[in-house]
JSON list of C-alpha atoms in Angstrom, two decimals:
[
{"chain": "A", "resi": 17, "resn": "UNK", "atom": "CA", "xyz": [13.21, 9.93, -43.00]},
{"chain": "A", "resi": 18, "resn": "UNK", "atom": "CA", "xyz": [15.92, 6.89, -43.80]},
{"chain": "A", "resi": 19, "resn": "UNK", "atom": "CA", "xyz": [18.48, 8.76, -41.23]},
{"chain": "A", "resi": 20, "resn": "UNK", "atom": "CA", "xyz": [15.62, 9.04, -38.51]},
{"chain": "A", "resi": 21, "resn": "UNK", "atom": "CA", "xyz": [14.66, 5.46, -38.92]},
{"chain": "A", "resi": 22, "resn": "UNK", "atom": "CA", "xyz": [18.56, 4.50, -38.74]},
{"chain": "A", "resi": 23, "resn": "UNK", "atom": "CA", "xyz": [18.87, 6.73, -35.51]},
{"chain": "A", "resi": 24, "resn": "UNK", "atom": "CA", "xyz": [15.78, 4.51, -34.20]},
{"chain": "A", "resi": 25, "resn": "UNK", "atom": "CA", "xyz": [17.35, 1.33, -34.72]},
{"chain": "A", "resi": 26, "resn": "UNK", "atom": "CA", "xyz": [20.28, 1.92, -32.92]},
{"chain": "A", "resi": 27, "resn": "UNK", "atom": "CA", "xyz": [18.94, 3.57, -30.09]},
{"chain": "A", "resi": 28, "resn": "UNK", "atom": "CA", "xyz": [16.26, 0.87, -29.17]},
{"chain": "A", "resi": 29, "resn": "UNK", "atom": "CA", "xyz": [18.73, -1.41, -27.89]},
{"chain": "A", "resi": 30, "resn": "UNK", "atom": "CA", "xyz": [20.47, 1.13, -25.83]},
{"chain": "A", "resi": 31, "resn": "UNK", "atom": "CA", "xyz": [17.32, 1.86, -24.27]},
{"chain": "A", "resi": 32, "resn": "UNK", "atom": "CA", "xyz": [16.23, -1.68, -23.60]},
{"chain": "A", "resi": 33, "resn": "UNK", "atom": "CA", "xyz": [19.87, -2.22, -22.13]},
{"chain": "A", "resi": 34, "resn": "UNK", "atom": "CA", "xyz": [19.32, 0.59, -19.46]},
{"chain": "A", "resi": 35, "resn": "UNK", "atom": "CA", "xyz": [16.40, -1.27, -18.11]},
{"chain": "A", "resi": 36, "resn": "UNK", "atom": "CA", "xyz": [16.73, -3.86, -15.07]},
{"chain": "A", "resi": 37, "resn": "UNK", "atom": "CA", "xyz": [14.07, -6.16, -13.02]},
{"chain": "A", "resi": 38, "resn": "UNK", "atom": "CA", "xyz": [14.82, -4.10, -10.06]},
{"chain": "A", "resi": 39, "resn": "UNK", "atom": "CA", "xyz": [13.59, -0.99, -11.75]},
{"chain": "A", "resi": 40, "resn": "UNK", "atom": "CA", "xyz": [10.45, -2.66, -13.41]},
{"chain": "A", "resi": 41, "resn": "UNK", "atom": "CA", "xyz": [9.69, -4.05, -10.06]},
{"chain": "A", "resi": 42, "resn": "UNK", "atom": "CA", "xyz": [9.50, -1.33, -7.79]},
{"chain": "A", "resi": 43, "resn": "UNK", "atom": "CA", "xyz": [8.21, 1.02, -10.87]},
{"chain": "A", "resi": 44, "resn": "UNK", "atom": "CA", "xyz": [8.54, 4.09, -9.34]},
{"chain": "A", "resi": 45, "resn": "UNK", "atom": "CA", "xyz": [6.35, 3.41, -6.26]},
{"chain": "A", "resi": 46, "resn": "UNK", "atom": "CA", "xyz": [7.59, 5.44, -3.56]},
{"chain": "A", "resi": 47, "resn": "UNK", "atom": "CA", "xyz": [6.57, 2.78, -0.79]},
{"chain": "A", "resi": 48, "resn": "UNK", "atom": "CA", "xyz": [8.26, 0.24, -2.84]},
{"chain": "A", "resi": 49, "resn": "UNK", "atom": "CA", "xyz": [7.73, -3.59, -2.71]},
{"chain": "A", "resi": 50, "resn": "UNK", "atom": "CA", "xyz": [7.59, -5.59, 0.03]},
{"chain": "A", "resi": 51, "resn": "UNK", "atom": "CA", "xyz": [8.43, -9.65, 0.80]},
{"chain": "A", "resi": 52, "resn": "UNK", "atom": "CA", "xyz": [7.78, -11.60, 3.82]},
{"chain": "A", "resi": 53, "resn": "UNK", "atom": "CA", "xyz": [8.22, -15.15, 5.23]},
{"chain": "A", "resi": 54, "resn": "UNK", "atom": "CA", "xyz": [7.08, -16.35, 8.64]},
{"chain": "A", "resi": 55, "resn": "UNK", "atom": "CA", "xyz": [8.13, -19.45, 9.51]},
{"chain": "A", "resi": 56, "resn": "UNK", "atom": "CA", "xyz": [5.71, -22.16, 10.88]},
{"chain": "A", "resi": 57, "resn": "UNK", "atom": "CA", "xyz": [6.34, -24.02, 14.11]},
{"chain": "A", "resi": 58, "resn": "UNK", "atom": "CA", "xyz": [6.08, -27.12, 11.95]},
{"chain": "A", "resi": 59, "resn": "UNK", "atom": "CA", "xyz": [9.01, -26.01, 10.19]},
{"chain": "A", "resi": 60, "resn": "UNK", "atom": "CA", "xyz": [11.38, -24.82, 12.76]},
{"chain": "A", "resi": 61, "resn": "UNK", "atom": "CA", "xyz": [10.53, -28.01, 14.58]},
{"chain": "A", "resi": 62, "resn": "UNK", "atom": "CA", "xyz": [11.79, -30.20, 11.68]},
{"chain": "A", "resi": 63, "resn": "UNK", "atom": "CA", "xyz": [14.68, -27.35, 11.31]},
{"chain": "A", "resi": 64, "resn": "UNK", "atom": "CA", "xyz": [16.14, -27.20, 14.67]},
{"chain": "A", "resi": 65, "resn": "UNK", "atom": "CA", "xyz": [19.30, -25.10, 13.72]},
{"chain": "A", "resi": 66, "resn": "UNK", "atom": "CA", "xyz": [17.18, -22.53, 12.10]},
{"chain": "A", "resi": 67, "resn": "UNK", "atom": "CA", "xyz": [17.02, -19.60, 14.57]},
{"chain": "A", "resi": 68, "resn": "UNK", "atom": "CA", "xyz": [14.97, -17.18, 12.43]},
{"chain": "A", "resi": 69, "resn": "UNK", "atom": "CA", "xyz": [10.96, -17.28, 13.03]},
{"chain": "A", "resi": 70, "resn": "UNK", "atom": "CA", "xyz": [10.53, -14.65, 10.35]},
{"chain": "A", "resi": 71, "resn": "UNK", "atom": "CA", "xyz": [11.99, -12.05, 7.69]},
{"chain": "A", "resi": 72, "resn": "UNK", "atom": "CA", "xyz": [10.77, -9.18, 5.86]},
{"chain": "A", "resi": 73, "resn": "UNK", "atom": "CA", "xyz": [12.52, -7.45, 2.94]},
{"chain": "A", "resi": 74, "resn": "UNK", "atom": "CA", "xyz": [11.55, -3.85, 1.62]},
{"chain": "A", "resi": 75, "resn": "UNK", "atom": "CA", "xyz": [13.02, -2.65, -1.59]},
{"chain": "A", "resi": 76, "resn": "UNK", "atom": "CA", "xyz": [12.42, 0.99, -2.41]},
{"chain": "A", "resi": 77, "resn": "UNK", "atom": "CA", "xyz": [13.47, 3.71, -4.76]},
{"chain": "A", "resi": 78, "resn": "UNK", "atom": "CA", "xyz": [16.73, 4.98, -3.97]},
{"chain": "A", "resi": 79, "resn": "UNK", "atom": "CA", "xyz": [16.86, 8.93, -3.62]},
{"chain": "A", "resi": 80, "resn": "UNK", "atom": "CA", "xyz": [19.92, 9.25, -5.82]},
{"chain": "A", "resi": 81, "resn": "UNK", "atom": "CA", "xyz": [17.61, 7.66, -8.78]},
{"chain": "A", "resi": 82, "resn": "UNK", "atom": "CA", "xyz": [19.88, 4.50, -8.62]},
{"chain": "A", "resi": 83, "resn": "UNK", "atom": "CA", "xyz": [19.17, 0.78, -7.37]},
{"chain": "A", "resi": 84, "resn": "UNK", "atom": "CA", "xyz": [17.16, 0.56, -4.37]},
{"chain": "A", "resi": 85, "resn": "UNK", "atom": "CA", "xyz": [17.25, 0.93, -0.77]},
{"chain": "A", "resi": 86, "resn": "UNK", "atom": "CA", "xyz": [16.91, -2.71, 1.27]},
{"chain": "A", "resi": 87, "resn": "UNK", "atom": "CA", "xyz": [15.55, -2.83, 4.69]},
{"chain": "A", "resi": 88, "resn": "UNK", "atom": "CA", "xyz": [15.48, -6.14, 6.52]},
{"chain": "A", "resi": 89, "resn": "UNK", "atom": "CA", "xyz": [13.88, -7.44, 9.64]},
{"chain": "A", "resi": 90, "resn": "UNK", "atom": "CA", "xyz": [14.92, -10.78, 11.01]},
{"chain": "A", "resi": 91, "resn": "UNK", "atom": "CA", "xyz": [13.05, -11.95, 14.10]},
{"chain": "A", "resi": 92, "resn": "UNK", "atom": "CA", "xyz": [14.13, -14.88, 16.14]},
{"chain": "A", "resi": 93, "resn": "UNK", "atom": "CA", "xyz": [12.97, -16.38, 19.52]},
{"chain": "A", "resi": 94, "resn": "UNK", "atom": "CA", "xyz": [14.74, -13.36, 21.49]},
{"chain": "A", "resi": 95, "resn": "UNK", "atom": "CA", "xyz": [13.14, -10.57, 19.44]},
{"chain": "A", "resi": 96, "resn": "UNK", "atom": "CA", "xyz": [13.61, -8.85, 16.23]},
{"chain": "A", "resi": 97, "resn": "UNK", "atom": "CA", "xyz": [16.67, -6.65, 14.47]},
{"chain": "A", "resi": 98, "resn": "UNK", "atom": "CA", "xyz": [16.50, -4.29, 11.23]},
{"chain": "A", "resi": 99, "resn": "UNK", "atom": "CA", "xyz": [19.35, -3.59, 8.84]},
{"chain": "A", "resi": 100, "resn": "UNK", "atom": "CA", "xyz": [19.61, -1.22, 5.82]},
{"chain": "A", "resi": 101, "resn": "UNK", "atom": "CA", "xyz": [21.68, -1.00, 2.81]},
{"chain": "A", "resi": 102, "resn": "UNK", "atom": "CA", "xyz": [21.86, -0.53, -0.90]},
{"chain": "A", "resi": 103, "resn": "UNK", "atom": "CA", "xyz": [20.93, -2.87, -3.67]},
{"chain": "A", "resi": 104, "resn": "UNK", "atom": "CA", "xyz": [21.66, -2.83, -7.38]},
{"chain": "A", "resi": 105, "resn": "UNK", "atom": "CA", "xyz": [20.94, -5.24, -10.33]},
{"chain": "A", "resi": 106, "resn": "UNK", "atom": "CA", "xyz": [23.60, -7.32, -11.81]},
{"chain": "A", "resi": 107, "resn": "UNK", "atom": "CA", "xyz": [23.69, -9.55, -14.37]},
{"chain": "A", "resi": 108, "resn": "UNK", "atom": "CA", "xyz": [26.71, -11.60, -12.34]},
{"chain": "A", "resi": 109, "resn": "UNK", "atom": "CA", "xyz": [25.22, -10.78, -8.92]},
{"chain": "A", "resi": 110, "resn": "UNK", "atom": "CA", "xyz": [26.96, -12.38, -5.95]},
{"chain": "A", "resi": 111, "resn": "UNK", "atom": "CA", "xyz": [30.89, -12.46, -7.05]},
{"chain": "A", "resi": 112, "resn": "UNK", "atom": "CA", "xyz": [33.55, -10.80, -5.46]},
{"chain": "A", "resi": 113, "resn": "UNK", "atom": "CA", "xyz": [36.36, -8.76, -7.47]},
{"chain": "A", "resi": 114, "resn": "UNK", "atom": "CA", "xyz": [38.19, -12.17, -7.46]},
{"chain": "A", "resi": 115, "resn": "UNK", "atom": "CA", "xyz": [35.11, -13.53, -9.64]},
{"chain": "A", "resi": 116, "resn": "UNK", "atom": "CA", "xyz": [34.36, -15.83, -6.61]},
{"chain": "A", "resi": 117, "resn": "UNK", "atom": "CA", "xyz": [30.92, -16.25, -4.66]},
{"chain": "A", "resi": 118, "resn": "UNK", "atom": "CA", "xyz": [30.68, -14.32, -1.60]},
{"chain": "A", "resi": 119, "resn": "UNK", "atom": "CA", "xyz": [27.99, -16.20, -0.16]},
{"chain": "A", "resi": 120, "resn": "UNK", "atom": "CA", "xyz": [27.82, -19.87, 0.36]},
{"chain": "A", "resi": 121, "resn": "UNK", "atom": "CA", "xyz": [24.62, -20.29, -0.96]},
{"chain": "A", "resi": 122, "resn": "UNK", "atom": "CA", "xyz": [24.52, -18.39, -4.18]},
{"chain": "A", "resi": 123, "resn": "UNK", "atom": "CA", "xyz": [27.18, -19.37, -6.95]},
{"chain": "A", "resi": 124, "resn": "UNK", "atom": "CA", "xyz": [26.56, -16.14, -9.36]},
{"chain": "A", "resi": 125, "resn": "UNK", "atom": "CA", "xyz": [23.92, -15.17, -11.74]},
{"chain": "A", "resi": 126, "resn": "UNK", "atom": "CA", "xyz": [21.33, -12.49, -12.32]},
{"chain": "A", "resi": 127, "resn": "UNK", "atom": "CA", "xyz": [20.15, -10.74, -9.14]},
{"chain": "A", "resi": 128, "resn": "UNK", "atom": "CA", "xyz": [20.79, -7.91, -6.86]},
{"chain": "A", "resi": 129, "resn": "UNK", "atom": "CA", "xyz": [24.20, -7.17, -5.28]},
{"chain": "A", "resi": 130, "resn": "UNK", "atom": "CA", "xyz": [23.38, -5.59, -1.81]},
{"chain": "A", "resi": 131, "resn": "UNK", "atom": "CA", "xyz": [25.36, -4.16, 0.98]},
{"chain": "A", "resi": 132, "resn": "UNK", "atom": "CA", "xyz": [24.36, -3.49, 4.28]},
{"chain": "A", "resi": 133, "resn": "UNK", "atom": "CA", "xyz": [25.44, -0.36, 6.30]},
{"chain": "A", "resi": 134, "resn": "UNK", "atom": "CA", "xyz": [26.94, -0.78, 9.90]},
{"chain": "A", "resi": 135, "resn": "UNK", "atom": "CA", "xyz": [27.13, 3.44, 10.43]},
{"chain": "A", "resi": 136, "resn": "UNK", "atom": "CA", "xyz": [24.79, 5.74, 12.07]},
{"chain": "A", "resi": 137, "resn": "UNK", "atom": "CA", "xyz": [22.40, 7.93, 10.10]},
{"chain": "A", "resi": 138, "resn": "UNK", "atom": "CA", "xyz": [24.67, 11.31, 11.31]},
{"chain": "A", "resi": 139, "resn": "UNK", "atom": "CA", "xyz": [28.22, 9.42, 10.10]},
{"chain": "A", "resi": 140, "resn": "UNK", "atom": "CA", "xyz": [30.05, 11.94, 7.79]},
{"chain": "A", "resi": 141, "resn": "UNK", "atom": "CA", "xyz": [30.79, 10.49, 4.42]},
{"chain": "A", "resi": 142, "resn": "UNK", "atom": "CA", "xyz": [34.09, 9.31, 5.40]},
{"chain": "A", "resi": 143, "resn": "UNK", "atom": "CA", "xyz": [32.91, 7.40, 8.55]},
{"chain": "A", "resi": 144, "resn": "UNK", "atom": "CA", "xyz": [30.22, 5.54, 6.35]},
{"chain": "A", "resi": 145, "resn": "UNK", "atom": "CA", "xyz": [31.22, 1.60, 7.26]},
{"chain": "A", "resi": 146, "resn": "UNK", "atom": "CA", "xyz": [29.85, -1.56, 5.33]},
{"chain": "A", "resi": 147, "resn": "UNK", "atom": "CA", "xyz": [27.86, -3.99, 7.19]},
{"chain": "A", "resi": 148, "resn": "UNK", "atom": "CA", "xyz": [27.97, -6.96, 5.41]},
{"chain": "A", "resi": 149, "resn": "UNK", "atom": "CA", "xyz": [27.15, -8.07, 1.95]},
{"chain": "A", "resi": 150, "resn": "UNK", "atom": "CA", "xyz": [24.11, -10.36, 0.55]},
{"chain": "A", "resi": 151, "resn": "UNK", "atom": "CA", "xyz": [22.36, -11.09, -2.56]},
{"chain": "A", "resi": 152, "resn": "UNK", "atom": "CA", "xyz": [18.73, -11.09, -3.53]},
{"chain": "A", "resi": 153, "resn": "UNK", "atom": "CA", "xyz": [17.59, -13.62, -6.35]},
{"chain": "A", "resi": 154, "resn": "UNK", "atom": "CA", "xyz": [14.70, -11.90, -7.82]},
{"chain": "A", "resi": 155, "resn": "UNK", "atom": "CA", "xyz": [13.28, -14.90, -9.31]},
{"chain": "A", "resi": 156, "resn": "UNK", "atom": "CA", "xyz": [9.80, -14.03, -10.96]},
{"chain": "A", "resi": 157, "resn": "UNK", "atom": "CA", "xyz": [8.64, -10.77, -8.90]},
{"chain": "A", "resi": 158, "resn": "UNK", "atom": "CA", "xyz": [6.12, -13.18, -7.00]},
{"chain": "A", "resi": 159, "resn": "UNK", "atom": "CA", "xyz": [8.75, -14.19, -4.68]},
{"chain": "A", "resi": 160, "resn": "UNK", "atom": "CA", "xyz": [12.61, -13.68, -3.87]},
{"chain": "A", "resi": 161, "resn": "UNK", "atom": "CA", "xyz": [15.42, -15.74, -2.21]},
{"chain": "A", "resi": 162, "resn": "UNK", "atom": "CA", "xyz": [17.59, -13.79, -0.04]},
{"chain": "A", "resi": 163, "resn": "UNK", "atom": "CA", "xyz": [21.51, -15.21, 0.62]},
{"chain": "A", "resi": 164, "resn": "UNK", "atom": "CA", "xyz": [23.51, -14.00, 3.36]},
{"chain": "A", "resi": 165, "resn": "UNK", "atom": "CA", "xyz": [27.01, -14.04, 4.70]},
{"chain": "A", "resi": 166, "resn": "UNK", "atom": "CA", "xyz": [27.37, -15.39, 8.16]},
{"chain": "A", "resi": 167, "resn": "UNK", "atom": "CA", "xyz": [26.54, -11.95, 9.97]},
{"chain": "A", "resi": 168, "resn": "UNK", "atom": "CA", "xyz": [25.05, -8.50, 8.98]},
{"chain": "A", "resi": 169, "resn": "UNK", "atom": "CA", "xyz": [25.12, -5.39, 10.41]},
{"chain": "A", "resi": 170, "resn": "UNK", "atom": "CA", "xyz": [21.50, -4.59, 12.25]},
{"chain": "A", "resi": 171, "resn": "UNK", "atom": "CA", "xyz": [20.00, -2.46, 15.09]},
{"chain": "A", "resi": 172, "resn": "UNK", "atom": "CA", "xyz": [17.60, -3.92, 17.75]},
{"chain": "A", "resi": 173, "resn": "UNK", "atom": "CA", "xyz": [15.10, -1.04, 17.09]},
{"chain": "A", "resi": 174, "resn": "UNK", "atom": "CA", "xyz": [14.22, 1.03, 14.26]},
{"chain": "A", "resi": 175, "resn": "UNK", "atom": "CA", "xyz": [16.44, 3.96, 14.36]},
{"chain": "A", "resi": 176, "resn": "UNK", "atom": "CA", "xyz": [20.12, 4.42, 13.22]},
{"chain": "A", "resi": 177, "resn": "UNK", "atom": "CA", "xyz": [20.99, 6.52, 16.48]},
{"chain": "A", "resi": 178, "resn": "UNK", "atom": "CA", "xyz": [24.39, 4.54, 17.12]},
{"chain": "A", "resi": 179, "resn": "UNK", "atom": "CA", "xyz": [26.75, 2.34, 15.32]},
{"chain": "A", "resi": 180, "resn": "UNK", "atom": "CA", "xyz": [25.04, -1.17, 14.65]},
{"chain": "A", "resi": 181, "resn": "UNK", "atom": "CA", "xyz": [25.93, -4.76, 15.82]},
{"chain": "A", "resi": 182, "resn": "UNK", "atom": "CA", "xyz": [26.49, -7.40, 13.90]},
{"chain": "A", "resi": 183, "resn": "UNK", "atom": "CA", "xyz": [23.88, -10.13, 13.89]},
{"chain": "A", "resi": 184, "resn": "UNK", "atom": "CA", "xyz": [25.20, -13.65, 13.66]},
{"chain": "A", "resi": 185, "resn": "UNK", "atom": "CA", "xyz": [23.47, -15.89, 10.98]},
{"chain": "A", "resi": 186, "resn": "UNK", "atom": "CA", "xyz": [24.31, -19.78, 11.06]},
{"chain": "A", "resi": 187, "resn": "UNK", "atom": "CA", "xyz": [24.59, -22.09, 8.35]},
{"chain": "A", "resi": 188, "resn": "UNK", "atom": "CA", "xyz": [20.73, -22.83, 8.63]},
{"chain": "A", "resi": 189, "resn": "UNK", "atom": "CA", "xyz": [20.21, -18.86, 8.40]},
{"chain": "A", "resi": 190, "resn": "UNK", "atom": "CA", "xyz": [21.78, -17.80, 5.38]},
{"chain": "A", "resi": 191, "resn": "UNK", "atom": "CA", "xyz": [19.12, -18.58, 2.54]},
{"chain": "A", "resi": 192, "resn": "UNK", "atom": "CA", "xyz": [15.27, -17.17, 2.82]},
{"chain": "A", "resi": 193, "resn": "UNK", "atom": "CA", "xyz": [12.47, -17.39, 0.11]},
{"chain": "A", "resi": 194, "resn": "UNK", "atom": "CA", "xyz": [10.25, -14.66, 0.79]},
{"chain": "A", "resi": 195, "resn": "UNK", "atom": "CA", "xyz": [6.92, -14.06, -1.08]},
{"chain": "A", "resi": 196, "resn": "UNK", "atom": "CA", "xyz": [5.36, -10.85, -2.34]},
{"chain": "A", "resi": 197, "resn": "UNK", "atom": "CA", "xyz": [2.89, -8.99, 0.30]},
{"chain": "A", "resi": 198, "resn": "UNK", "atom": "CA", "xyz": [1.42, -5.64, 0.07]},
{"chain": "A", "resi": 199, "resn": "UNK", "atom": "CA", "xyz": [3.42, -2.54, 1.12]},
{"chain": "A", "resi": 200, "resn": "UNK", "atom": "CA", "xyz": [1.81, -1.39, 3.94]},
{"chain": "A", "resi": 201, "resn": "UNK", "atom": "CA", "xyz": [3.34, -4.79, 5.86]},
{"chain": "A", "resi": 202, "resn": "UNK", "atom": "CA", "xyz": [6.68, -2.99, 5.35]},
{"chain": "A", "resi": 203, "resn": "UNK", "atom": "CA", "xyz": [5.62, 1.03, 5.80]},
{"chain": "A", "resi": 204, "resn": "UNK", "atom": "CA", "xyz": [6.89, 1.12, 9.56]},
{"chain": "A", "resi": 205, "resn": "UNK", "atom": "CA", "xyz": [10.08, -0.11, 8.72]},
{"chain": "A", "resi": 206, "resn": "UNK", "atom": "CA", "xyz": [10.52, 2.33, 5.71]},
{"chain": "A", "resi": 207, "resn": "UNK", "atom": "CA", "xyz": [9.04, 4.97, 7.39]},
{"chain": "A", "resi": 208, "resn": "UNK", "atom": "CA", "xyz": [11.22, 4.51, 10.70]},
{"chain": "A", "resi": 209, "resn": "UNK", "atom": "CA", "xyz": [14.33, 3.28, 9.70]},
{"chain": "A", "resi": 210, "resn": "UNK", "atom": "CA", "xyz": [15.85, 6.42, 7.91]},
{"chain": "A", "resi": 211, "resn": "UNK", "atom": "CA", "xyz": [18.33, 6.76, 5.22]},
{"chain": "A", "resi": 212, "resn": "UNK", "atom": "CA", "xyz": [20.38, 10.37, 4.92]},
{"chain": "A", "resi": 213, "resn": "UNK", "atom": "CA", "xyz": [22.76, 9.05, 1.93]},
{"chain": "A", "resi": 214, "resn": "UNK", "atom": "CA", "xyz": [24.83, 7.37, 4.53]}
]
């Protein structure tokens, strides 16, 4: 009996260490979770250098059972582009191998390290190409903040039949606070922007 209690005491911290806010937030929901922000005309008038009119983020369970698949929809006056990638929880997110921040607006800390993909969905493993890094500050689950670099791989339609282009993000379009909405707001993007492990 004493040995069993000792094992329980040892195992509890290890179990807790395996948990992370990303897994808790998704909670096994196949449709994942959805966040969105529509910028008002008043906001855009006060920030004339901001080109982004709306942004949407979906985080859905990764088919390999680790981290999440992230999908982004970014709209400006000319239309909408779509990005897909992988996100993983990190207690020291946003830092490169050299220990320096890889975005200008997030200096490092708990959050999601995310890598966009630039390759089409038919690419072989050796042909897979990265399409930029971004960080997601998860905050309290009701809202998140996305921090990007100066460009991200994206498609002008909801399919990955060809390699992505690179969508430029100016200084006023690299940090976005998004609020949680119902998953149906992201379902079209989740259904059509596919992921085949590449």
